[in-house]
Coordinates of C-alpha atoms and ligand atoms in Angstrom, one line a residue:
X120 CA -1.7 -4.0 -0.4
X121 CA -2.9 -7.3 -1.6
X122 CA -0.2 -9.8 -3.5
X123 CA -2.5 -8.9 -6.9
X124 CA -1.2 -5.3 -6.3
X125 CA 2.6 -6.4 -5.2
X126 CA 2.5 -7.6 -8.6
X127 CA 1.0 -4.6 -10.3
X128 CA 3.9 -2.5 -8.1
X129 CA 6.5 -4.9 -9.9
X130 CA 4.9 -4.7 -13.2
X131 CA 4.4 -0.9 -13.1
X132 CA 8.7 -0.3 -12.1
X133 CA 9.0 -2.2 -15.3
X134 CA 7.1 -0.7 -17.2
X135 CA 7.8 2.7 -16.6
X136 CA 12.0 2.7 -16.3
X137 CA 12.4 2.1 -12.0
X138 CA 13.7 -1.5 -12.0
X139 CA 14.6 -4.2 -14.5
X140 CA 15.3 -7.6 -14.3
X141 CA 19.2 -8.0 -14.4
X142 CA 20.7 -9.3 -17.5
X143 CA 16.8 -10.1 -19.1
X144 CA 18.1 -10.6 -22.5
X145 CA 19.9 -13.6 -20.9
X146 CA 16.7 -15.0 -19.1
X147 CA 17.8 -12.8 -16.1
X148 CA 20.0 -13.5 -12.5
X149 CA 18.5 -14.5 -9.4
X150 CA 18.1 -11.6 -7.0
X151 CA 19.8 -9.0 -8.8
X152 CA 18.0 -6.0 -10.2
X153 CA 18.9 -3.1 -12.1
X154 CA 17.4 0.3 -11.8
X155 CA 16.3 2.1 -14.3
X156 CA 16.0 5.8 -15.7
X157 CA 13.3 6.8 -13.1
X158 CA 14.6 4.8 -10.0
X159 CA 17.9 5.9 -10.7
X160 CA 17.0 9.1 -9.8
X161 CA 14.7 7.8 -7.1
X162 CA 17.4 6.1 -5.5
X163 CA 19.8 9.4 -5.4
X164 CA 16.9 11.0 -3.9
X165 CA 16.4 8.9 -1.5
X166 CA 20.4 8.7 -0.8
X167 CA 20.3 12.6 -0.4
X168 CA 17.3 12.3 2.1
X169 CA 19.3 9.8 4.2
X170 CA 23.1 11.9 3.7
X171 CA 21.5 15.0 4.4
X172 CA 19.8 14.0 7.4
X173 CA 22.5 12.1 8.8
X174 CA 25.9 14.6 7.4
X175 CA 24.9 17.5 6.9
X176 CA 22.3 17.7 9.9
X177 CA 25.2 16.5 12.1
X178 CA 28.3 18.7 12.7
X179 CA 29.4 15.6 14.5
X180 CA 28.7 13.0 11.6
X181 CA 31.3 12.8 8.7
X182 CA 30.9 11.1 5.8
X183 CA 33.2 7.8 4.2
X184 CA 33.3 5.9 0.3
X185 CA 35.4 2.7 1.6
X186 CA 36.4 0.2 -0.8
X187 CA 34.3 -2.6 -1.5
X188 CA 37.7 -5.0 -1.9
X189 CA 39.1 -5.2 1.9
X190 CA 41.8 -7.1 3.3
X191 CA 40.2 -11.0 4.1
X192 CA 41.3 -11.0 7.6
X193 CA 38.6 -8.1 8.7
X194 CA 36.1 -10.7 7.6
X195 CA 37.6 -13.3 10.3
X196 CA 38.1 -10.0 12.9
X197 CA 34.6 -9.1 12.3
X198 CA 33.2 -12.8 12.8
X199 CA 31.9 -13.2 9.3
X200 CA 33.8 -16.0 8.2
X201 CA 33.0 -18.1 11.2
X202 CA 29.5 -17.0 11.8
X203 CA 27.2 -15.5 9.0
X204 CA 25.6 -18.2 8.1
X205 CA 21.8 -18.9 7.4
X206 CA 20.7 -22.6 8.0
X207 CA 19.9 -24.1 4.6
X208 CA 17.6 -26.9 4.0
X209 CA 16.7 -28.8 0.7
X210 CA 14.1 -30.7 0.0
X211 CA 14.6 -33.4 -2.2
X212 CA 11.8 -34.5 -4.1
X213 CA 11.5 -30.6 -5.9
X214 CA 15.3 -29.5 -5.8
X215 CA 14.4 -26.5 -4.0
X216 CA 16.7 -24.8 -1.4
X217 CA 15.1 -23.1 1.4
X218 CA 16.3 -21.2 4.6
X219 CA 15.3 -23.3 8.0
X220 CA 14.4 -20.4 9.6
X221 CA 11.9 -19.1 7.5
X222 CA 10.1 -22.3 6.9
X223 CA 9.5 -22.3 10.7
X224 CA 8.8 -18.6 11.0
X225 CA 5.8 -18.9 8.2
X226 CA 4.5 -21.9 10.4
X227 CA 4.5 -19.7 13.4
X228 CA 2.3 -17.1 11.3
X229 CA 0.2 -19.5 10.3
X230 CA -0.5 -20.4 14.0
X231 CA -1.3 -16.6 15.1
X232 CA -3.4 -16.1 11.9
X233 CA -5.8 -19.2 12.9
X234 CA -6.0 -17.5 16.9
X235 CA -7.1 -14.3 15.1
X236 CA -9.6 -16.0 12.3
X237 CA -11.0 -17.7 15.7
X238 CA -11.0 -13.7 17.4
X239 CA -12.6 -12.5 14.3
X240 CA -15.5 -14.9 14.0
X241 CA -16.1 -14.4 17.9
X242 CA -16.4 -10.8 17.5
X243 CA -18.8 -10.8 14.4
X244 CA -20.8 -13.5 16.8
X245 CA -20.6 -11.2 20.2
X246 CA -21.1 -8.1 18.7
X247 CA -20.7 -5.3 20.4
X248 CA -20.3 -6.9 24.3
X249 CA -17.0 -8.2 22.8
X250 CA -13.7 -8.6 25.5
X251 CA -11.1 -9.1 22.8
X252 CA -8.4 -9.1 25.5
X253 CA -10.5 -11.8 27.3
X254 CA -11.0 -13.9 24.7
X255 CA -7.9 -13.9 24.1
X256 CA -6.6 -15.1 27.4
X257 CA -9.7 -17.7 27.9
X258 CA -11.1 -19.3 24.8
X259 CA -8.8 -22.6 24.9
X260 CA -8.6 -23.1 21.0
X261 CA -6.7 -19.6 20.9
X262 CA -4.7 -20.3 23.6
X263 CA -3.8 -23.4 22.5
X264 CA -2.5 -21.6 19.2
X265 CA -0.6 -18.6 21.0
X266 CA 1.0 -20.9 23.4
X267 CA 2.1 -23.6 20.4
X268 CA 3.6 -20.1 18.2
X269 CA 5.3 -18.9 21.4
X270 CA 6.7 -22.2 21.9
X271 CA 8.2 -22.7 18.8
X272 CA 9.6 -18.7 18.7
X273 CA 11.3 -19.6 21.8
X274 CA 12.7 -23.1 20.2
X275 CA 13.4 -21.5 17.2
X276 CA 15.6 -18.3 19.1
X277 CA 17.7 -20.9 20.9
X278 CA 18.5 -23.5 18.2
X279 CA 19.5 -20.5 16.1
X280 CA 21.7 -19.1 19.4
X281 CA 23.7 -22.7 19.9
X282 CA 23.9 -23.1 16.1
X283 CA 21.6 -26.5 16.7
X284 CA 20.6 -27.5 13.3
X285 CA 19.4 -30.8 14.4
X286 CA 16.8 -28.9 16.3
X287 CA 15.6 -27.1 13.4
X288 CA 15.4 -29.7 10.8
X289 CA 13.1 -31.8 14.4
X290 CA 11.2 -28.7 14.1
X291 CA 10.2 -28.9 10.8
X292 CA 9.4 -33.0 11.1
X293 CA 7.5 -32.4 14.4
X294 CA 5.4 -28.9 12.6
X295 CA 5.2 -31.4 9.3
X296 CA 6.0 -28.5 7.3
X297 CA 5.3 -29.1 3.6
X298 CA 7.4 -27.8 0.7
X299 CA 5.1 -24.1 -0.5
X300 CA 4.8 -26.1 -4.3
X301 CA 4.6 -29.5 -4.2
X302 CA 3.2 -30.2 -0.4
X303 CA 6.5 -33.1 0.0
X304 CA 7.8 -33.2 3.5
X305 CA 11.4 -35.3 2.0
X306 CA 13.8 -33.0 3.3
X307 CA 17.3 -32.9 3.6
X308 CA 19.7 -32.3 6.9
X309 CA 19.5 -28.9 8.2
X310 CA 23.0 -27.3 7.6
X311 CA 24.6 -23.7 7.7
X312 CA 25.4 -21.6 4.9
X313 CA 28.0 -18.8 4.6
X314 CA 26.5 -15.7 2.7
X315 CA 29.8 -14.2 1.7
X316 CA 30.4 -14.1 -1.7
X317 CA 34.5 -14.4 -2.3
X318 CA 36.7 -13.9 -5.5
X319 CA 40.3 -13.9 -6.5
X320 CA 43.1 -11.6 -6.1
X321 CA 46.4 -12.2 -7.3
X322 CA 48.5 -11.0 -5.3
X323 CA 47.1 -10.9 -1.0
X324 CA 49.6 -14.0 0.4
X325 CA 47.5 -17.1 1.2
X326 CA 45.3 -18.1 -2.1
X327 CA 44.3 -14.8 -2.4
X328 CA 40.9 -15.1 -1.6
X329 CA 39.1 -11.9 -1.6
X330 CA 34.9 -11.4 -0.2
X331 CA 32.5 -9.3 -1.6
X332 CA 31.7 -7.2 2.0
X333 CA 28.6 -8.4 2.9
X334 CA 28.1 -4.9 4.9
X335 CA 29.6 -1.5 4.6
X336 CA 30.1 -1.1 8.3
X337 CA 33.6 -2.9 7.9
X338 CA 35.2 0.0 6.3
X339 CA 33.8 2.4 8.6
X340 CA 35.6 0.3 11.5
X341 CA 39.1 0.1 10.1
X342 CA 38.9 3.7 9.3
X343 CA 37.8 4.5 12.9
X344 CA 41.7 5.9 13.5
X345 CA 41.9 7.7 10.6
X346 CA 38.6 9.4 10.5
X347 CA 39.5 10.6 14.3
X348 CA 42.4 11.6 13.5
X349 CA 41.9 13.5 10.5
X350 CA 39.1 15.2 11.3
X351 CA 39.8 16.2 15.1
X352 CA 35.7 14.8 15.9
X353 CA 35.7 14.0 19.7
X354 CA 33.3 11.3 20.8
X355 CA 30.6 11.0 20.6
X356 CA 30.8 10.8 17.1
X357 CA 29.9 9.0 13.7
X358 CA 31.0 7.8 10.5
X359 CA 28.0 7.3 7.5
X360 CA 28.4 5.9 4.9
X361 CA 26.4 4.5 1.4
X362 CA 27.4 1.4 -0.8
X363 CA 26.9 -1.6 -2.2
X364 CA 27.2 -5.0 0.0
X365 CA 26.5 -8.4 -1.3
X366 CA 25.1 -11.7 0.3
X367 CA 24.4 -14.9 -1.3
X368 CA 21.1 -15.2 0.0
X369 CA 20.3 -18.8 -0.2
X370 CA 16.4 -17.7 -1.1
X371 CA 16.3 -14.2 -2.3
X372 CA 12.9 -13.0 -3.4
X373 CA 10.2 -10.5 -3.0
X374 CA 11.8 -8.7 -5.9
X375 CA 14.2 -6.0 -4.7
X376 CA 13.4 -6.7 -0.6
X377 CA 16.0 -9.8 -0.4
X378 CA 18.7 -8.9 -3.0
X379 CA 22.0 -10.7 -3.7
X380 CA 23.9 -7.2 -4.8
X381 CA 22.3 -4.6 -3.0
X382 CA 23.0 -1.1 -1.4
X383 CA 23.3 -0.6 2.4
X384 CA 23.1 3.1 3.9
X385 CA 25.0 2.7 7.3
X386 CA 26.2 4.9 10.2
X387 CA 28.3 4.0 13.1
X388 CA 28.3 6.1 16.1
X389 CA 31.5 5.9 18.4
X390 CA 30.2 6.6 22.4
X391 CA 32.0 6.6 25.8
X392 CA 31.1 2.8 27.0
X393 CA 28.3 2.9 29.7
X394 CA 26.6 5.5 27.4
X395 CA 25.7 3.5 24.8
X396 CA 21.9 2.4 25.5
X397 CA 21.1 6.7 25.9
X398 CA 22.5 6.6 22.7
X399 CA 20.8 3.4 21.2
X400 CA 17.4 4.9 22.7
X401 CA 18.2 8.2 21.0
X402 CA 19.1 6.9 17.1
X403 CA 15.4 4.7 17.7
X404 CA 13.6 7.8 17.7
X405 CA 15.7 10.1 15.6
X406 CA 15.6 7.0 12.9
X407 CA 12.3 6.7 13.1
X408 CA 11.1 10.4 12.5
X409 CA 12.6 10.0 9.2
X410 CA 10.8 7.1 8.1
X411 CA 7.4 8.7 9.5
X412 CA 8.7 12.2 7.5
X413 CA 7.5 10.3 4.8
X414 CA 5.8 6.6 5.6
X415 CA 2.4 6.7 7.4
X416 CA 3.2 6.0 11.0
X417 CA 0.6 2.9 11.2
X418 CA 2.8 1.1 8.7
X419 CA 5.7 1.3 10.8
X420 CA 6.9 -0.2 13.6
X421 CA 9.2 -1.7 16.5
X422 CA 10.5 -5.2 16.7
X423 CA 13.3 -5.7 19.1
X424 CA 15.4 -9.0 17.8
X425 CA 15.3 -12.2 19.9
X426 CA 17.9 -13.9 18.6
X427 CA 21.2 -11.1 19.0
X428 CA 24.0 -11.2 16.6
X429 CA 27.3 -12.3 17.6
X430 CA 28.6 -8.4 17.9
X431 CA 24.7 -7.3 19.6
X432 CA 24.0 -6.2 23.1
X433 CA 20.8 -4.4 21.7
X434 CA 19.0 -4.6 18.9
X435 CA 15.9 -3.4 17.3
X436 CA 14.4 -3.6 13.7
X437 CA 11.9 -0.7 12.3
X438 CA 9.4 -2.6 10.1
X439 CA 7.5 -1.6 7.5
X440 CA 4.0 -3.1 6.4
X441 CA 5.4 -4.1 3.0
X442 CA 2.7 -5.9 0.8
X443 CA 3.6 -9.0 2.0
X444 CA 3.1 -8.0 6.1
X445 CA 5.6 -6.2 8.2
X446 CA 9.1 -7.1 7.5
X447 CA 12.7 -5.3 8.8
X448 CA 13.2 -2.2 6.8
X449 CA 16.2 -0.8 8.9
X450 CA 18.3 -2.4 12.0
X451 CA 19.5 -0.2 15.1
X452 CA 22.0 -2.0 16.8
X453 CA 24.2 -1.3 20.2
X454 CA 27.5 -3.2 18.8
X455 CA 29.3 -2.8 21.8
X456 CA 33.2 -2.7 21.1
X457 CA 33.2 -5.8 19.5
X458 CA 34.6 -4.7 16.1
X459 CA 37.2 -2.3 17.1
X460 CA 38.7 -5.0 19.7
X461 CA 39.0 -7.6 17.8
X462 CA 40.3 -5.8 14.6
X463 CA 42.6 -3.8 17.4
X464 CA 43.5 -8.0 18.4
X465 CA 43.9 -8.9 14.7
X466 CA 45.9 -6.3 13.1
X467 CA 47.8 -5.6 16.7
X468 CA 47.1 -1.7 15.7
X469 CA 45.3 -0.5 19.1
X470 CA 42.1 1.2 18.3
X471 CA 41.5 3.4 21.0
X472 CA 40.5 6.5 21.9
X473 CA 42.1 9.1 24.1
X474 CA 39.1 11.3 26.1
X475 CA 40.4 14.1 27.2
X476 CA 37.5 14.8 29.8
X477 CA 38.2 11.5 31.2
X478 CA 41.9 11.6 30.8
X479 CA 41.9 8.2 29.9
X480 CA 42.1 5.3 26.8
X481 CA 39.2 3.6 25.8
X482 CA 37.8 1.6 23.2
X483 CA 34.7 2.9 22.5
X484 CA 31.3 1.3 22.3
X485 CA 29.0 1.7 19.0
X486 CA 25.5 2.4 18.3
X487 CA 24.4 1.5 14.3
X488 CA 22.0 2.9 12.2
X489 CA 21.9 0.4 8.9
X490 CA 18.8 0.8 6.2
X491 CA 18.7 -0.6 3.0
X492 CA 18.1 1.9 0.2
X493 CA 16.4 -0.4 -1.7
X494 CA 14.2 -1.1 0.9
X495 CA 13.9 2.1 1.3
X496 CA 13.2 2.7 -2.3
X497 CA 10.9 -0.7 -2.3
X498 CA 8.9 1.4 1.0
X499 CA 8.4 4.5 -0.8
X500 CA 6.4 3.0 -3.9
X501 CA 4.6 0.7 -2.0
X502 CA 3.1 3.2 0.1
X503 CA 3.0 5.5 -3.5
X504 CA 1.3 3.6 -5.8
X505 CA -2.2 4.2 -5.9
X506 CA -5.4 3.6 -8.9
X507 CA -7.8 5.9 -8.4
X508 CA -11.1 7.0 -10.2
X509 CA -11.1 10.9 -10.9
X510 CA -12.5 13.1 -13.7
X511 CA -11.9 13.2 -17.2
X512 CA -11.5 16.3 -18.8
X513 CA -15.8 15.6 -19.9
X514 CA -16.1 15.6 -16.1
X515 CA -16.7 11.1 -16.5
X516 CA -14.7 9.2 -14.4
X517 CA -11.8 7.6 -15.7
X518 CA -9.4 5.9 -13.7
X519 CA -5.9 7.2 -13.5
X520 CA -2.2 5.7 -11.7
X521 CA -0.6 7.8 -9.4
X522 CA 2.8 7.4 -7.8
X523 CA 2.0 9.5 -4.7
X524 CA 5.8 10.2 -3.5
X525 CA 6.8 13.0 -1.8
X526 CA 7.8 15.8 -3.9
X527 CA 11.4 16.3 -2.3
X528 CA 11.7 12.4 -3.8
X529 CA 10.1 12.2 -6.7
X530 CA 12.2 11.5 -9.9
X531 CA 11.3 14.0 -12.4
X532 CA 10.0 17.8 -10.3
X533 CA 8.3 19.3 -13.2
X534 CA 6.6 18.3 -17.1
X535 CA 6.8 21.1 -19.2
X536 CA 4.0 20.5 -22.2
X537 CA 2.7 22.8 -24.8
X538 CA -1.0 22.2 -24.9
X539 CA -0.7 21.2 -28.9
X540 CA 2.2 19.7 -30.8
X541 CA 1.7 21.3 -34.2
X542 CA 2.0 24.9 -33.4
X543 CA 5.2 26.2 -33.5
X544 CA 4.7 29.1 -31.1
X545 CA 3.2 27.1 -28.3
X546 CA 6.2 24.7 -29.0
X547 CA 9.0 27.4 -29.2
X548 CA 7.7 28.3 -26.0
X549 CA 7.6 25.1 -24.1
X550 CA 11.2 24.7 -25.1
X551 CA 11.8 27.9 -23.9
X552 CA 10.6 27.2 -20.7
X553 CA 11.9 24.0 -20.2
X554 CA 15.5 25.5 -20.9
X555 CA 15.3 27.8 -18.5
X556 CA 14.0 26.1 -15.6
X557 CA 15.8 22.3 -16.4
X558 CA 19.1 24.1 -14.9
X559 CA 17.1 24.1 -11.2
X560 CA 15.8 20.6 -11.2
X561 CA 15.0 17.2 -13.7
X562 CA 12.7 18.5 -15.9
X563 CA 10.7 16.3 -18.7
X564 CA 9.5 18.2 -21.9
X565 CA 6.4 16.2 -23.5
X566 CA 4.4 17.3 -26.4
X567 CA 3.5 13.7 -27.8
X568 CA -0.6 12.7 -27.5
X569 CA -3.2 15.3 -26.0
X570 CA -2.6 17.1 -23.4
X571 CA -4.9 14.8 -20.4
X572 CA -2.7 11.7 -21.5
X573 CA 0.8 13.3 -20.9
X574 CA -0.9 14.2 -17.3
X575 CA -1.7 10.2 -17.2
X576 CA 2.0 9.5 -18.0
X577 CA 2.9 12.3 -15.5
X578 CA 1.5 10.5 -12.9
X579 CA 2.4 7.1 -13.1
X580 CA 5.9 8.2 -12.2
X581 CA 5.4 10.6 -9.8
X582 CA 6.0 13.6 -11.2
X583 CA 4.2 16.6 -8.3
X584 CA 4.0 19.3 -11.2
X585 CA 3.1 19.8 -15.1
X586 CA 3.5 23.3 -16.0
X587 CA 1.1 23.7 -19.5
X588 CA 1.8 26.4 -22.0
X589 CA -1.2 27.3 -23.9
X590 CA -2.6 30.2 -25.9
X591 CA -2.7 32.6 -22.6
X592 CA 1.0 31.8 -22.5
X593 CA 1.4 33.7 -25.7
X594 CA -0.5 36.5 -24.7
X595 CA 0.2 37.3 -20.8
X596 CA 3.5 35.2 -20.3
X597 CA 1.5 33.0 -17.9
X598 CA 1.2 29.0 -17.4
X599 CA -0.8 27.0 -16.1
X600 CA 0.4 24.8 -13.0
X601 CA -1.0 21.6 -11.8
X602 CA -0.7 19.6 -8.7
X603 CA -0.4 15.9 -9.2
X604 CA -2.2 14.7 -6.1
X605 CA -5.2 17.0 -6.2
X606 CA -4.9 18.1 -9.6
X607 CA -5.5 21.3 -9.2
X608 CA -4.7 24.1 -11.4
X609 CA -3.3 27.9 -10.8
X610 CA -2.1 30.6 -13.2
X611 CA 1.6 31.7 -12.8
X612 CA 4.1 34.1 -14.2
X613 CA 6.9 32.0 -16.1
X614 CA 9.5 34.0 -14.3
X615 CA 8.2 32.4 -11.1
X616 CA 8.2 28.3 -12.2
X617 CA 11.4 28.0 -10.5
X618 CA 11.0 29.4 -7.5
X619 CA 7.5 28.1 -6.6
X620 CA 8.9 24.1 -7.6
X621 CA 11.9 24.7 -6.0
X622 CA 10.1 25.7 -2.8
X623 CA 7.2 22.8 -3.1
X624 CA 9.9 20.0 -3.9
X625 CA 13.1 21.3 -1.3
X626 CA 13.9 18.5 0.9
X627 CA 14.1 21.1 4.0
X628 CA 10.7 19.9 4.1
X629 CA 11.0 16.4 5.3
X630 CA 13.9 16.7 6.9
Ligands
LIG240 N1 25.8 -3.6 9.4 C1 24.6 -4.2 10.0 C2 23.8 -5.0 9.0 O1 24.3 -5.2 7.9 P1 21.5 -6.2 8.6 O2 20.3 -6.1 9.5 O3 22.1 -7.5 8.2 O4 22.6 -5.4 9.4 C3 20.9 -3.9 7.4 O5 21.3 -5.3 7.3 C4 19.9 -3.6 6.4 O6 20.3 -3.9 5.1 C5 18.6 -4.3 6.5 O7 17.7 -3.7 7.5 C6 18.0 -4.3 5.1 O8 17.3 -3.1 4.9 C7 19.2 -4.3 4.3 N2 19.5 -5.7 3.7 C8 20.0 -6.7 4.3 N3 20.1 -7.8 3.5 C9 19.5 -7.4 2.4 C10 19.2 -8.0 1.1 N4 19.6 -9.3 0.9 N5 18.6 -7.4 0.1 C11 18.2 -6.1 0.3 N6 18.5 -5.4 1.5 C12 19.1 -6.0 2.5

């Protein structure tokens, strides 16, 4: 998907009720979004998808709403306050703020995109004797641009490890990197940022400063005791849970993929140490048939991390070919016991665990699962959205937007539309319908414009199936039901609406 149809994708969420702008009438805020009538229901569906899979699916998986508010010193236990920091760099002849990292990261692209304009021009030249892999490894202008991006990864990885900001900001003199805009290379001293957003309670000791959590995983951790205890689970086990986190991004953009307020869907899962890469290996593939349930597998894929976070021993990223190239969708992370220690060192409560086939104590190790719903949600239309040339009702082509999600996800299940607004029969009929089946799933009743046009509107949010009530209807107590993808059409009994949607859109089927 080009960036021309990026922004169609933003422009269509608006326009049909997924996602505003937050606070619009105010000239908006920076990286905050608000969902609308249809993604609001997208997003619970794709909540569901995730809870079901991971709960329900899981005798050994329970589920946790932790408060967003949390005592400040879990943020020191967890390292936050001391290290979540993105290095920030302005430049100072446009104002803007940028992250460091990023600046050098889209250099390094650059680089590998020149050794593959060079691949592609050698190919259209050689033809079919073409050696890719040779080329690759001989023609000296490629190399010299692989060898320069792996270079700079490497440089990149290990400034960001020893916190070396002066190496970053040397990087972006010695790459000459020019601000996107305005081309000026004046920038500023590289120099770390804190993400965590704090605020004010009256009455926690110190001065009462309060953070937003910047990730739900937090109040899984300091639960860890309770959740044993409470629910008898013996390890391994996990604790999953959905909510809001909040980081102030210093650059958030690409609409709802780098949010300041967004919602994180996260599972920790407590193992016997020594076990924990089986287990890491395992939640890679398990998390992974879930996306490919319903994202085409070539638009997904592996990228272990290079530079490990300060609780990592492992970690991997699934990316997803977003419109603007592959970028993390979801993290899988072997946290070692890193949290439980050091809130166990913190609060002096020991958080252990007593393994009765071993006989012994332990702190145990942690594997995370962690996907963001809204890039989740962001994922699902872009792989959705489709304009396509099909039929009109004349049998011309006309072209029509579809919103190709899967049916167990899609916002609204079924249209219910009486073929012609101003007779009251057909209408009296339709409502009857739609009463009767509305109790089993979200229903829309349309009657406005003809009949081809409420199909149109159908589409463009997704909707798998328009039941039509027509003149037959009257006569034989049939409908017609169409498909949205192939848009065909079959006669069925009213009585049997329910059951055939509720068998077409049940989430048993990508689960
Ligand atoms: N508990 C581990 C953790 O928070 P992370 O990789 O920082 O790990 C996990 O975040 C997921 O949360 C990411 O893969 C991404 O899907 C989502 N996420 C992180 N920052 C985000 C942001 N600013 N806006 C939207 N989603 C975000």
């Amino acid at each position: 998907m080009s960036e021309d149809l990026f922004k169609r994708l933003v422009s269509h969420c608006k326009e049909y009720g997924f996602i505003y702008p937050s606070s619009e009438v105010y000239e908006g805020l920076n990286g905050v979004y608000d969902y609308g009538p249809m993604g609001v229901e997208l997003k619970n569906n794709i909540k569901e998808y995730w809870w079901k899979a991971m709960v329900q699916m899981h005798d050994n998986i329970v589920g946790l709403d932790s408060a967003i508010f949390m005592h400040p010193k879990i943020w020191k236990a967890s390292g936050h306050v001391d290290a979540f920091n993105d290095p920030l760099v302005d430049n100072k002849d446009s104002k803007k703020r940028f992250r460091a990292d990023v600046l050098i990261e889209t250099e390094i692209d650059k680089m590998l995109a020149k050794a593959d304009k060079e691949v592609e021009k050698a190919a259209k030249r050689f033809g079919e004797t073409f050696d890719e892999k040779m080329y690759r490894e001989t023609n000296p202008r490629v190399m010299e641009y692989i060898q320069k991006a792996e270079a700079t990864e490497k440089r990149l990885a290990n400034a960001l490890k020893l916190g070396d900001m002066a190496d970053l900001k040397a990087l972006i003199d010695e790459l000459e990197i020019t601000e996107p805009d305005t081309g000026s290379r004046n920038w500023t001293e590289v120099r770390q940022f804190n993400l965590m957003f704090s605020t004010q309670m009256s009455n926690t000791g110190d001065d009462g400063k309060l953070y937003l959590r910047p990730e739900t995983a937090q109040g899984i951790f300091v639960n860890f005791l309770n959740v044993q205890k409470t629910t008898r689970q013996k390890i391994p086990f996990g604790i999953a849970q959905i909510g809001k986190a909040f980081r102030n991004e210093i650059v958030a953009r690409q609409f709802i993929f780098r949010m300041r307020e967004f919602e994180q869907m996260e599972m920790q899962y407590f193992v016997r140490p020594g076990t924990e890469m089986e287990w890491y290996a395992y939640w890679k593939e398990k998390r992974m048939a879930w996306h490919r349930a319903v994202t085409p597998a070539e638009k997904l894929r592996f990228k272990d991390h290079d530079n490990l976070a300060h609780y990592a021993n492992a970690a991997v990223d699934v990316q997803f070919e977003f419109p603007f190239g592959f970028k993390e969708l979801e993290g899988i992370h072997s946290r070692t016991d890193f949290d439980l220690s050091s809130h166990s060192e913190l609060s002096g409560k020991k958080m252990q665990y007593f393994d009765p086939e071993l006989n012994e104590h332990y702190t145990p190790y942690v594997v995370e699962t962690s996907v963001g719903c809204d890039r989740m949600f962001l994922t699902v239309l872009s792989n959705a959205l489709v304009d396509e040339t099909v039929p009109d009702a004349k049998g011309e082509d006309s072209t029509r937007t579809v919103l190709r999600i899967a049916p167990a996800l899609a916002p609204v299940k079924c249209a219910v539309l009486p073929l012609l607004r101003n007779n009251e029969e057909l209408v009296g009929k339709a409502r009857e319908v739609y009463d009767s089946i509305k109790l089993h799933f979200l229903c829309q009743y349309d009657e406005k414009d003809a009949v081809g046009r409420r199909y149109r509107r159908q589409d463009a949010i997704g909707t798998p199936y328009c039941v039509t009530i027509d003149h037959e209807t009257l006569e034989n107590g049939t409908v017609t039901i169409r498909e949205r993808d192939s848009m065909l059409q079959e006669r069925i009994a009213i009585e049997d609406i329910a059951r055939i949607v509720l068998d077409r859109v049940d989430m048993a089927k990508i689960l």
